[in-house]
Amino acid sequence: MTITTGKLSRRSILKGAATAVGASTLGAPMIWAQNIKDVTLRQFGTGVSNLNEVADKVKEDLGFTLEMTALDSDSVTQRAATQPGSFDIADIEYWICKKVWPTGNLQAMDTSKIKNYDKIVGIFRNGKLTPESVIAQGTAPHTVGFVEGPGGTEFVDYESGWMTLIPTIYNADTLGIRPDLIGRPINTWAELLNPEFKGKASILDISSIGIMDAAMVCEAMGEIAYGDKGNMTREEIDKTMAIFTEAKKAGQFRAFWKSFDESVNLMASGEVVIQSMWSPAITAVKSKGIPCVYQPLKEGYRSWGGGIGLSKNLTGLELEAAYEYINWYLDGWVGGFLMRQGYYSAVPETSKNYMTADEWGFWFEGKPAEGDITNPFGQVMEKAGAVRDGGSFYDRMGAVACWNAVMDENQYMVRKWNEFIAA
């Protein structure tokens, strides 16, 4: 499905805006004579959303080139923090923003330029999915989503009109399992350390995410009662890592993974039957015809959210193109594409326009599929009658227990995590 009515108007508006900026601020309109097709924006982020299909669609709909580089989360953090001249757009998670924003490498974005801002879900604006929602522990997106103004260096706890990241996608994460190899119900995070799965369990090796999975497990086991899982004390970090180090030494873990592909291969091969997992990895395993479930657990989900940040060096025509890209991103096509992998769009209602009624019912409303459900590449994932793991959008996002987090004791936590991996 393509955006036909907006394509020409967007490009003409973009050209006009660029010419106006050039004439009023530079006094050299010839600089702006380049056609929008000559613009190239360099984007990097994780493989979750840095997809060639998105870059191709940008070229088709907006006319300029989007160069994408996919990295693991730690490499994304390092590049955003240390190489501001190497990118125009940083597609990053909110916990990463907490690390990167203090460097000054990103610029605050004017929400008045975001046409669907008022339709962005409350999770990113005030922290609440519904007015009755309880805000989960950890680095909730709204806590690092706003600054006071265009030069703001401190996060503020209200909608200031200036965002650090424009939210794009998010999800409620849980454990992935191979039901055919386990052969019994799984309903708690504690199962990750069950000796029954010795040598067939795995956890992801990204400290700010893995530590939250570990905390969910330790809490579910009744071993630790955290004051705040998302901001542990040194004593809580020590206890958590001691439990996982003991399990590692006992041979509980088959492997530790950093990338999407690693997690897919571990699960598809059957080497691992229970592990930390991301939604598109579940999709990829299912697409191979292998049973794989993103298992709802009684303690709730660990959640994450991502957004688009802009380099402090982005100006002029390229900056206008970046804003146009963000508006296009929230206009629905990308949301529909990513929702077929199990993610959610920051503006769900626009995604609905790029999905069939059956797809929307299955992915968003938790309804039984009326026909086959396919992934974005047309491969069948679920047969008619299937219901999404965990149910509807509100069932899943309403059961979030924590967000990926950067803690006050982050350096200490990372050191302890690395000691655990190396043990």
Tab-separated table of C-alpha atoms in Angstrom:
chain	number	residue	atom	x	y	z
A	1	MET	CA	0.000	0.000	0.000
A	2	THR	CA	1.413	3.403	-0.952
A	3	ILE	CA	0.671	6.952	0.108
A	4	THR	CA	-0.492	8.528	-3.110
A	5	THR	CA	-2.318	11.681	-2.120
A	6	GLY	CA	0.422	12.998	0.145
A	7	LYS	CA	3.479	12.242	-1.894
A	8	LEU	CA	3.576	15.271	-4.167
A	9	SER	CA	2.314	17.713	-1.577
A	10	ARG	CA	4.909	16.566	0.930
A	11	ARG	CA	7.746	16.984	-1.510
A	12	SER	CA	6.550	20.367	-2.706
A	13	ILE	CA	6.072	21.574	0.868
A	14	LEU	CA	9.546	20.362	1.749
A	15	LYS	CA	11.114	22.164	-1.201
A	16	GLY	CA	9.220	25.323	-0.352
A	17	ALA	CA	10.271	25.231	3.273
A	18	ALA	CA	13.887	24.763	2.317
A	19	THR	CA	13.802	27.679	-0.121
A	20	ALA	CA	12.193	29.914	2.480
A	21	VAL	CA	14.822	29.060	5.059
A	22	GLY	CA	17.587	29.678	2.562
A	23	ALA	CA	16.247	33.044	1.463
A	24	SER	CA	15.556	34.331	4.954
A	25	THR	CA	18.589	33.100	6.837
A	26	LEU	CA	21.407	32.647	4.389
A	27	GLY	CA	20.748	35.190	1.713
A	28	ALA	CA	21.904	32.637	-0.815
A	29	PRO	CA	18.908	30.897	-2.389
A	30	MET	CA	21.181	29.088	-4.811
A	31	ILE	CA	22.319	26.872	-1.927
A	32	TRP	CA	18.749	25.585	-1.727
A	33	ALA	CA	18.381	24.922	-5.407
A	34	GLN	CA	19.311	21.286	-4.898
A	35	ASN	CA	16.362	19.013	-5.376
A	36	ILE	CA	15.085	17.030	-2.454
A	37	LYS	CA	16.113	13.867	-4.301
A	38	ASP	CA	19.732	14.834	-3.629
A	39	VAL	CA	19.258	14.739	0.149
A	40	THR	CA	20.699	11.748	2.013
A	41	LEU	CA	20.040	11.194	5.706
A	42	ARG	CA	22.217	8.761	7.648
A	43	GLN	CA	20.323	6.740	10.226
A	44	PHE	CA	21.555	4.112	12.636
A	45	GLY	CA	19.921	1.978	15.303
A	46	THR	CA	19.209	-1.629	16.155
A	47	GLY	CA	18.037	-4.200	13.624
A	48	VAL	CA	14.571	-4.051	15.164
A	49	SER	CA	13.528	-1.067	13.069
A	50	ASN	CA	16.429	-0.213	10.753
A	51	LEU	CA	15.024	-2.127	7.836
A	52	ASN	CA	15.753	-1.838	4.116
A	53	GLU	CA	12.019	-1.933	3.393
A	54	VAL	CA	11.565	1.312	5.316
A	55	ALA	CA	14.410	3.018	3.450
A	56	ASP	CA	12.963	1.899	0.118
A	57	LYS	CA	9.534	3.270	1.050
A	58	VAL	CA	11.049	6.607	2.091
A	59	LYS	CA	12.655	6.907	-1.335
A	60	GLU	CA	9.336	6.078	-3.011
A	61	ASP	CA	7.130	8.392	-0.942
A	62	LEU	CA	9.399	11.288	0.040
A	63	GLY	CA	12.022	11.249	-2.695
A	64	PHE	CA	15.210	11.389	-0.647
A	65	THR	CA	17.651	8.694	0.438
A	66	LEU	CA	17.764	7.132	3.900
A	67	GLU	CA	20.973	5.235	4.585
A	68	MET	CA	20.472	2.751	7.423
A	69	THR	CA	23.018	1.027	9.623
A	70	ALA	CA	21.916	-1.687	12.067
A	71	LEU	CA	23.987	-2.225	15.224
A	72	ASP	CA	23.555	-3.951	18.566
A	73	SER	CA	22.294	-1.847	21.488
A	74	ASP	CA	25.689	-1.286	23.106
A	75	SER	CA	27.200	-0.151	19.795
A	76	VAL	CA	24.213	2.156	19.219
A	77	THR	CA	24.811	3.764	22.614
A	78	GLN	CA	28.519	4.227	21.986
A	79	ARG	CA	28.045	5.749	18.541
A	80	ALA	CA	25.344	8.178	19.654
A	81	ALA	CA	27.460	9.287	22.599
A	82	THR	CA	30.853	9.560	20.920
A	83	GLN	CA	30.404	10.093	17.157
A	84	PRO	CA	27.909	12.954	16.625
A	85	GLY	CA	29.293	13.685	13.177
A	86	SER	CA	28.664	10.169	11.914
A	87	PHE	CA	24.856	10.296	11.779
A	88	ASP	CA	21.844	12.480	11.114
A	89	ILE	CA	19.178	10.312	12.749
A	90	ALA	CA	19.584	8.125	15.823
A	91	ASP	CA	16.895	5.459	16.115
A	92	ILE	CA	17.356	4.562	19.772
A	93	GLU	CA	15.594	3.266	22.843
A	94	TYR	CA	14.602	5.511	25.725
A	95	TRP	CA	17.037	3.940	28.203
A	96	ILE	CA	19.789	4.754	25.688
A	97	CYS	CA	18.524	8.344	25.517
A	98	LYS	CA	19.160	8.647	29.242
A	99	LYS	CA	22.831	7.890	28.561
A	100	VAL	CA	23.170	9.933	25.374
A	101	TRP	CA	21.215	13.126	26.020
A	102	PRO	CA	23.722	14.546	28.556
A	103	THR	CA	26.428	14.470	25.855
A	104	GLY	CA	24.645	17.212	23.914
A	105	ASN	CA	24.854	15.206	20.687
A	106	LEU	CA	21.100	15.346	19.999
A	107	GLN	CA	18.823	18.333	19.474
A	108	ALA	CA	15.405	18.808	21.065
A	109	MET	CA	12.480	18.572	18.641
A	110	ASP	CA	9.563	20.970	18.375
A	111	THR	CA	6.339	18.997	18.852
A	112	SER	CA	4.349	21.679	16.999
A	113	LYS	CA	5.978	20.314	13.835
A	114	ILE	CA	4.673	16.779	14.515
A	115	LYS	CA	1.238	16.581	12.914
A	116	ASN	CA	0.096	13.499	14.847
A	117	TYR	CA	1.552	14.564	18.183
A	118	ASP	CA	-1.866	14.692	19.866
A	119	LYS	CA	-2.503	11.081	18.808
A	120	ILE	CA	0.672	9.680	20.403
A	121	VAL	CA	-0.268	7.210	23.146
A	122	GLY	CA	-0.092	8.436	26.723
A	123	ILE	CA	2.803	6.102	27.585
A	124	PHE	CA	5.146	8.570	25.876
A	125	ARG	CA	3.429	11.771	27.004
A	126	ASN	CA	2.518	11.297	30.665
A	127	GLY	CA	3.445	7.679	31.350
A	128	LYS	CA	-0.091	6.342	31.483
A	129	LEU	CA	-1.752	4.028	28.995
A	130	THR	CA	-5.123	4.903	30.533
A	131	PRO	CA	-5.976	7.468	33.226
A	132	GLU	CA	-6.088	4.618	35.759
A	133	SER	CA	-2.728	3.109	34.783
A	134	VAL	CA	0.063	2.664	37.309
A	135	ILE	CA	3.422	3.772	35.889
A	136	ALA	CA	5.836	0.827	35.821
A	137	GLN	CA	9.309	0.848	37.355
A	138	GLY	CA	12.435	1.547	35.321
A	139	THR	CA	13.217	4.213	32.718
A	140	ALA	CA	9.659	4.888	31.574
A	141	PRO	CA	9.792	6.795	28.243
A	142	HIS	CA	8.006	9.937	29.460
A	143	THR	CA	10.634	10.435	32.198
A	144	VAL	CA	13.314	11.117	29.580
A	145	GLY	CA	11.044	12.309	26.780
A	146	PHE	CA	10.939	16.067	27.345
A	147	VAL	CA	13.301	18.962	28.015
A	148	GLU	CA	12.490	22.591	28.840
A	149	GLY	CA	13.415	24.058	25.486
A	150	PRO	CA	15.596	23.775	22.370
A	151	GLY	CA	18.790	23.984	24.417
A	152	GLY	CA	17.507	22.045	27.395
A	153	THR	CA	19.969	19.740	29.128
A	154	GLU	CA	17.719	18.405	31.904
A	155	PHE	CA	14.657	16.194	31.526
A	156	VAL	CA	11.347	17.646	32.687
A	157	ASP	CA	8.276	15.789	33.940
A	158	TYR	CA	5.670	17.520	31.785
A	159	GLU	CA	4.809	17.996	28.107
A	160	SER	CA	7.034	20.962	27.391
A	161	GLY	CA	6.645	21.017	23.604
A	162	TRP	CA	10.249	19.877	23.149
A	163	MET	CA	10.954	16.163	22.889
A	164	THR	CA	14.255	14.317	23.113
A	165	LEU	CA	12.957	11.519	20.884
A	166	ILE	CA	9.836	11.305	18.789
A	167	PRO	CA	8.406	7.912	19.807
A	168	THR	CA	7.972	5.317	17.110
A	169	ILE	CA	7.657	1.710	18.326
A	170	TYR	CA	7.466	-0.205	21.595
A	171	ASN	CA	6.400	-3.542	23.002
A	172	ALA	CA	5.757	-5.655	26.060
A	173	ASP	CA	8.537	-8.264	26.187
A	174	THR	CA	8.531	-11.624	27.906
A	175	LEU	CA	10.159	-15.049	27.622
A	176	GLY	CA	10.071	-17.020	24.401
A	177	ILE	CA	9.519	-20.756	24.718
A	178	ARG	CA	9.433	-23.885	22.559
A	179	PRO	CA	6.137	-25.454	23.724
A	180	ASP	CA	6.742	-28.601	21.689
A	181	LEU	CA	9.997	-29.289	23.529
A	182	ILE	CA	8.840	-28.178	26.984
A	183	GLY	CA	5.526	-30.021	26.949
A	184	ARG	CA	3.869	-28.285	29.891
A	185	PRO	CA	2.493	-24.841	30.829
A	186	ILE	CA	4.905	-21.997	31.612
A	187	ASN	CA	3.445	-19.080	33.581
A	188	THR	CA	6.210	-17.433	35.604
A	189	TRP	CA	9.535	-15.690	35.010
A	190	ALA	CA	11.039	-18.020	37.625
A	191	GLU	CA	11.083	-20.835	35.044
A	192	LEU	CA	14.154	-19.309	33.391
A	193	LEU	CA	16.258	-20.663	36.268
A	194	ASN	CA	14.346	-23.926	36.687
A	195	PRO	CA	16.971	-26.759	36.745
A	196	GLU	CA	14.609	-28.672	34.463
A	197	PHE	CA	15.953	-26.477	31.649
A	198	LYS	CA	19.620	-26.827	32.587
A	199	GLY	CA	21.755	-26.156	29.515
A	200	LYS	CA	18.720	-25.080	27.477
A	201	ALA	CA	18.079	-21.577	28.823
A	202	SER	CA	19.443	-18.256	27.580
A	203	ILE	CA	19.382	-14.586	28.525
A	204	LEU	CA	20.369	-11.582	26.436
A	205	ASP	CA	23.728	-9.968	27.089
A	206	ILE	CA	22.736	-6.299	27.044
A	207	SER	CA	23.146	-5.144	30.630
A	208	SER	CA	20.386	-2.516	30.870
A	209	ILE	CA	17.890	-5.029	29.464
A	210	GLY	CA	19.257	-8.275	30.848
A	211	ILE	CA	19.353	-6.932	34.406
A	212	MET	CA	15.609	-6.254	34.209
A	213	ASP	CA	14.898	-9.805	33.024
A	214	ALA	CA	17.081	-11.062	35.865
A	215	ALA	CA	15.176	-8.925	38.359
A	216	MET	CA	11.843	-10.241	37.106
A	217	VAL	CA	13.154	-13.781	37.632
A	218	CYS	CA	14.594	-13.174	41.119
A	219	GLU	CA	11.428	-11.418	42.258
A	220	ALA	CA	9.235	-14.204	40.846
A	221	MET	CA	11.374	-16.766	42.729
A	222	GLY	CA	10.762	-14.860	45.961
A	223	GLU	CA	14.504	-14.351	46.410
A	224	ILE	CA	14.557	-10.537	46.329
A	225	ALA	CA	11.937	-7.887	47.167
A	226	TYR	CA	13.176	-4.844	45.241
A	227	GLY	CA	12.410	-1.311	46.307
A	228	ASP	CA	12.558	-0.373	42.607
A	229	LYS	CA	13.748	-2.919	40.047
A	230	GLY	CA	14.554	-0.067	37.692
A	231	ASN	CA	16.847	1.699	40.149
A	232	MET	CA	18.489	-0.980	42.278
A	233	THR	CA	20.768	-0.419	45.229
A	234	ARG	CA	24.245	-1.940	45.148
A	235	GLU	CA	23.047	-4.611	47.574
A	236	GLU	CA	20.167	-5.531	45.248
A	237	ILE	CA	22.501	-5.653	42.254
A	238	ASP	CA	24.895	-7.919	44.167
A	239	LYS	CA	22.117	-10.304	45.205
A	240	THR	CA	20.710	-10.455	41.677
A	241	MET	CA	24.053	-11.179	40.066
A	242	ALA	CA	24.965	-13.726	42.744
A	243	ILE	CA	21.813	-15.736	41.965
A	244	PHE	CA	22.470	-15.679	38.225
A	245	THR	CA	26.185	-16.409	38.609
A	246	GLU	CA	25.386	-19.455	40.715
A	247	ALA	CA	22.932	-20.640	38.032
A	248	LYS	CA	25.524	-20.049	35.311
A	249	LYS	CA	28.172	-22.050	37.143
A	250	ALA	CA	25.621	-24.871	37.548
A	251	GLY	CA	25.273	-24.991	33.744
A	252	GLN	CA	21.822	-23.404	33.427
A	253	PHE	CA	22.613	-21.333	30.338
A	254	ARG	CA	23.337	-22.631	26.866
A	255	ALA	CA	24.413	-19.206	25.632
A	256	PHE	CA	24.103	-15.438	25.965
A	257	TRP	CA	22.978	-13.490	22.929
A	258	LYS	CA	23.249	-9.889	21.752
A	259	SER	CA	21.554	-9.938	18.357
A	260	PHE	CA	18.195	-10.867	16.915
A	261	ASP	CA	19.742	-13.546	14.669
A	262	GLU	CA	21.510	-15.240	17.566
A	263	SER	CA	18.271	-15.586	19.517
A	264	VAL	CA	16.441	-16.951	16.463
A	265	ASN	CA	19.107	-19.560	15.770
A	266	LEU	CA	19.221	-20.723	19.377
A	267	MET	CA	15.461	-21.229	19.519
A	268	ALA	CA	14.940	-22.614	16.030
A	269	SER	CA	17.680	-25.213	16.492
A	270	GLY	CA	16.172	-26.423	19.746
A	271	GLU	CA	19.446	-25.777	21.592
A	272	VAL	CA	17.427	-23.408	23.771
A	273	VAL	CA	13.824	-23.960	24.860
A	274	ILE	CA	13.302	-20.890	27.094
A	275	GLN	CA	14.997	-17.505	26.836
A	276	SER	CA	14.803	-13.731	26.736
A	277	MET	CA	13.357	-12.901	23.338
A	278	TRP	CA	12.076	-10.082	21.133
A	279	SER	CA	8.867	-10.129	19.146
A	280	PRO	CA	10.344	-10.282	15.609
A	281	ALA	CA	12.536	-13.190	16.708
A	282	ILE	CA	9.391	-15.096	17.668
A	283	THR	CA	7.985	-14.126	14.261
A	284	ALA	CA	11.110	-15.417	12.506
A	285	VAL	CA	11.005	-18.779	14.304
A	286	LYS	CA	7.304	-19.250	13.563
A	287	SER	CA	7.910	-18.361	9.923
A	288	LYS	CA	10.167	-21.422	9.709
A	289	GLY	CA	7.222	-23.606	10.716
A	290	ILE	CA	8.647	-24.160	14.201
A	291	PRO	CA	6.372	-23.791	17.265
A	292	CYS	CA	7.399	-20.773	19.357
A	293	VAL	CA	5.374	-18.791	21.884
A	294	TYR	CA	5.896	-15.353	23.390
A	295	GLN	CA	4.654	-16.543	26.754
A	296	PRO	CA	2.472	-14.263	28.940
A	297	LEU	CA	3.645	-14.575	32.552
A	298	LYS	CA	1.736	-13.881	35.747
A	299	GLU	CA	4.234	-11.268	36.978
A	300	GLY	CA	3.757	-9.148	33.848
A	301	TYR	CA	5.977	-7.860	31.047
A	302	ARG	CA	9.284	-6.038	30.728
A	303	SER	CA	8.698	-3.210	28.304
A	304	TRP	CA	10.741	-0.961	26.061
A	305	GLY	CA	10.150	1.962	23.742
A	306	GLY	CA	12.123	3.494	20.913
A	307	GLY	CA	12.145	6.773	19.069
A	308	ILE	CA	13.877	8.952	16.532
A	309	GLY	CA	16.470	11.458	17.695
A	310	LEU	CA	18.165	14.083	15.548
A	311	SER	CA	21.855	14.966	15.515
A	312	LYS	CA	22.767	18.376	16.868
A	313	ASN	CA	24.531	18.970	13.523
A	314	LEU	CA	21.382	18.585	11.421
A	315	THR	CA	20.262	21.917	9.896
A	316	GLY	CA	18.607	23.470	6.869
A	317	LEU	CA	17.063	21.312	4.155
A	318	GLU	CA	18.272	18.123	5.840
A	319	LEU	CA	16.576	19.098	9.107
A	320	GLU	CA	13.321	19.817	7.291
A	321	ALA	CA	13.631	16.465	5.539
A	322	ALA	CA	14.132	14.775	8.900
A	323	TYR	CA	10.925	16.313	10.283
A	324	GLU	CA	9.094	15.214	7.161
A	325	TYR	CA	10.455	11.720	7.636
A	326	ILE	CA	9.208	11.661	11.244
A	327	ASN	CA	5.741	12.768	10.167
A	328	TRP	CA	5.743	10.127	7.456
A	329	TYR	CA	6.874	7.525	9.986
A	330	LEU	CA	3.883	8.253	12.231
A	331	ASP	CA	1.491	8.372	9.285
A	332	GLY	CA	0.849	4.637	9.378
A	333	TRP	CA	2.766	2.653	6.777
A	334	VAL	CA	5.743	1.888	9.023
A	335	GLY	CA	3.449	1.196	11.957
A	336	GLY	CA	1.486	-1.336	9.925
A	337	PHE	CA	4.700	-2.987	8.726
A	338	LEU	CA	6.141	-3.291	12.232
A	339	MET	CA	2.876	-4.322	13.852
A	340	ARG	CA	2.924	-7.415	11.637
A	341	GLN	CA	6.071	-8.348	13.591
A	342	GLY	CA	4.282	-7.892	16.889
A	343	TYR	CA	5.303	-4.323	17.738
A	344	TYR	CA	3.066	-1.344	18.439
A	345	SER	CA	3.077	2.078	16.795
A	346	ALA	CA	3.245	5.285	18.841
A	347	VAL	CA	0.167	6.345	16.863
A	348	PRO	CA	-1.763	3.080	16.549
A	349	GLU	CA	-4.803	4.513	14.797
A	350	THR	CA	-2.837	5.526	11.690
A	351	SER	CA	-1.402	2.004	11.393
A	352	LYS	CA	-4.920	0.656	11.143
A	353	ASN	CA	-5.206	2.276	7.705
A	354	TYR	CA	-2.406	0.020	6.424
A	355	MET	CA	-3.663	-3.266	7.840
A	356	THR	CA	-6.591	-5.492	6.976
A	357	ALA	CA	-9.432	-5.696	9.468
A	358	ASP	CA	-8.324	-9.239	10.306
A	359	GLU	CA	-4.721	-8.158	10.907
A	360	TRP	CA	-5.823	-5.277	13.130
A	361	GLY	CA	-8.159	-7.557	15.043
A	362	PHE	CA	-5.419	-10.132	15.614
A	363	TRP	CA	-2.452	-7.872	16.430
A	364	PHE	CA	-4.152	-4.982	18.236
A	365	GLU	CA	-7.524	-6.147	19.530
A	366	GLY	CA	-6.595	-9.691	20.524
A	367	LYS	CA	-9.340	-11.250	18.393
A	368	PRO	CA	-9.109	-14.748	16.874
A	369	ALA	CA	-7.714	-14.623	13.350
A	370	GLU	CA	-10.344	-15.118	10.663
A	371	GLY	CA	-7.742	-16.220	8.110
A	372	ASP	CA	-4.003	-16.857	7.934
A	373	ILE	CA	-1.876	-14.169	9.600
A	374	THR	CA	1.343	-13.327	7.774
A	375	ASN	CA	4.456	-11.412	8.719
A	376	PRO	CA	5.497	-8.282	6.751
A	377	PHE	CA	7.108	-10.487	4.106
A	378	GLY	CA	4.016	-12.561	3.408
A	379	GLN	CA	5.074	-15.688	5.293
A	380	VAL	CA	2.298	-17.376	7.257
A	381	MET	CA	2.751	-17.098	11.025
A	382	GLU	CA	-0.627	-18.103	12.423
A	383	LYS	CA	-3.569	-20.054	11.090
A	384	ALA	CA	-7.231	-19.076	11.276
A	385	GLY	CA	-8.556	-19.200	14.839
A	386	ALA	CA	-5.252	-18.274	16.490
A	387	VAL	CA	-5.180	-15.563	19.165
A	388	ARG	CA	-2.154	-13.356	19.796
A	389	ASP	CA	0.011	-14.360	22.747
A	390	GLY	CA	-1.107	-12.158	25.642
A	391	GLY	CA	-4.210	-10.821	23.933
A	392	SER	CA	-5.013	-7.218	23.059
A	393	PHE	CA	-2.908	-4.069	23.123
A	394	TYR	CA	-4.485	-2.978	26.400
A	395	ASP	CA	-4.118	-6.436	27.958
A	396	ARG	CA	-0.424	-6.583	27.131
A	397	MET	CA	0.716	-2.988	27.642
A	398	GLY	CA	-1.530	-2.747	30.690
A	399	ALA	CA	0.428	-5.591	32.311
A	400	VAL	CA	3.871	-3.964	32.078
A	401	ALA	CA	5.812	-4.446	35.325
A	402	CYS	CA	8.995	-2.592	34.378
A	403	TRP	CA	10.850	-0.771	31.607
A	404	ASN	CA	14.423	-1.289	30.456
A	405	ALA	CA	16.443	0.929	32.729
A	406	VAL	CA	19.548	2.999	33.342
A	407	MET	CA	20.050	3.149	37.104
A	408	ASP	CA	21.764	5.639	39.399
A	409	GLU	CA	24.258	2.837	40.037
A	410	ASN	CA	24.605	2.123	36.324
A	411	GLN	CA	28.406	1.851	36.200
A	412	TYR	CA	28.419	-0.503	39.160
A	413	MET	CA	25.624	-2.581	37.614
A	414	VAL	CA	27.413	-2.862	34.267
A	415	ARG	CA	30.626	-3.978	35.985
A	416	LYS	CA	28.757	-6.629	37.961
A	417	TRP	CA	26.911	-7.760	34.836
A	418	ASN	CA	30.152	-8.147	32.896
A	419	GLU	CA	31.636	-10.150	35.772
A	420	PHE	CA	28.611	-12.456	35.584
A	421	ILE	CA	29.049	-12.972	31.825
A	422	ALA	CA	32.758	-13.661	32.277
A	423	ALA	CA	32.363	-15.914	35.335
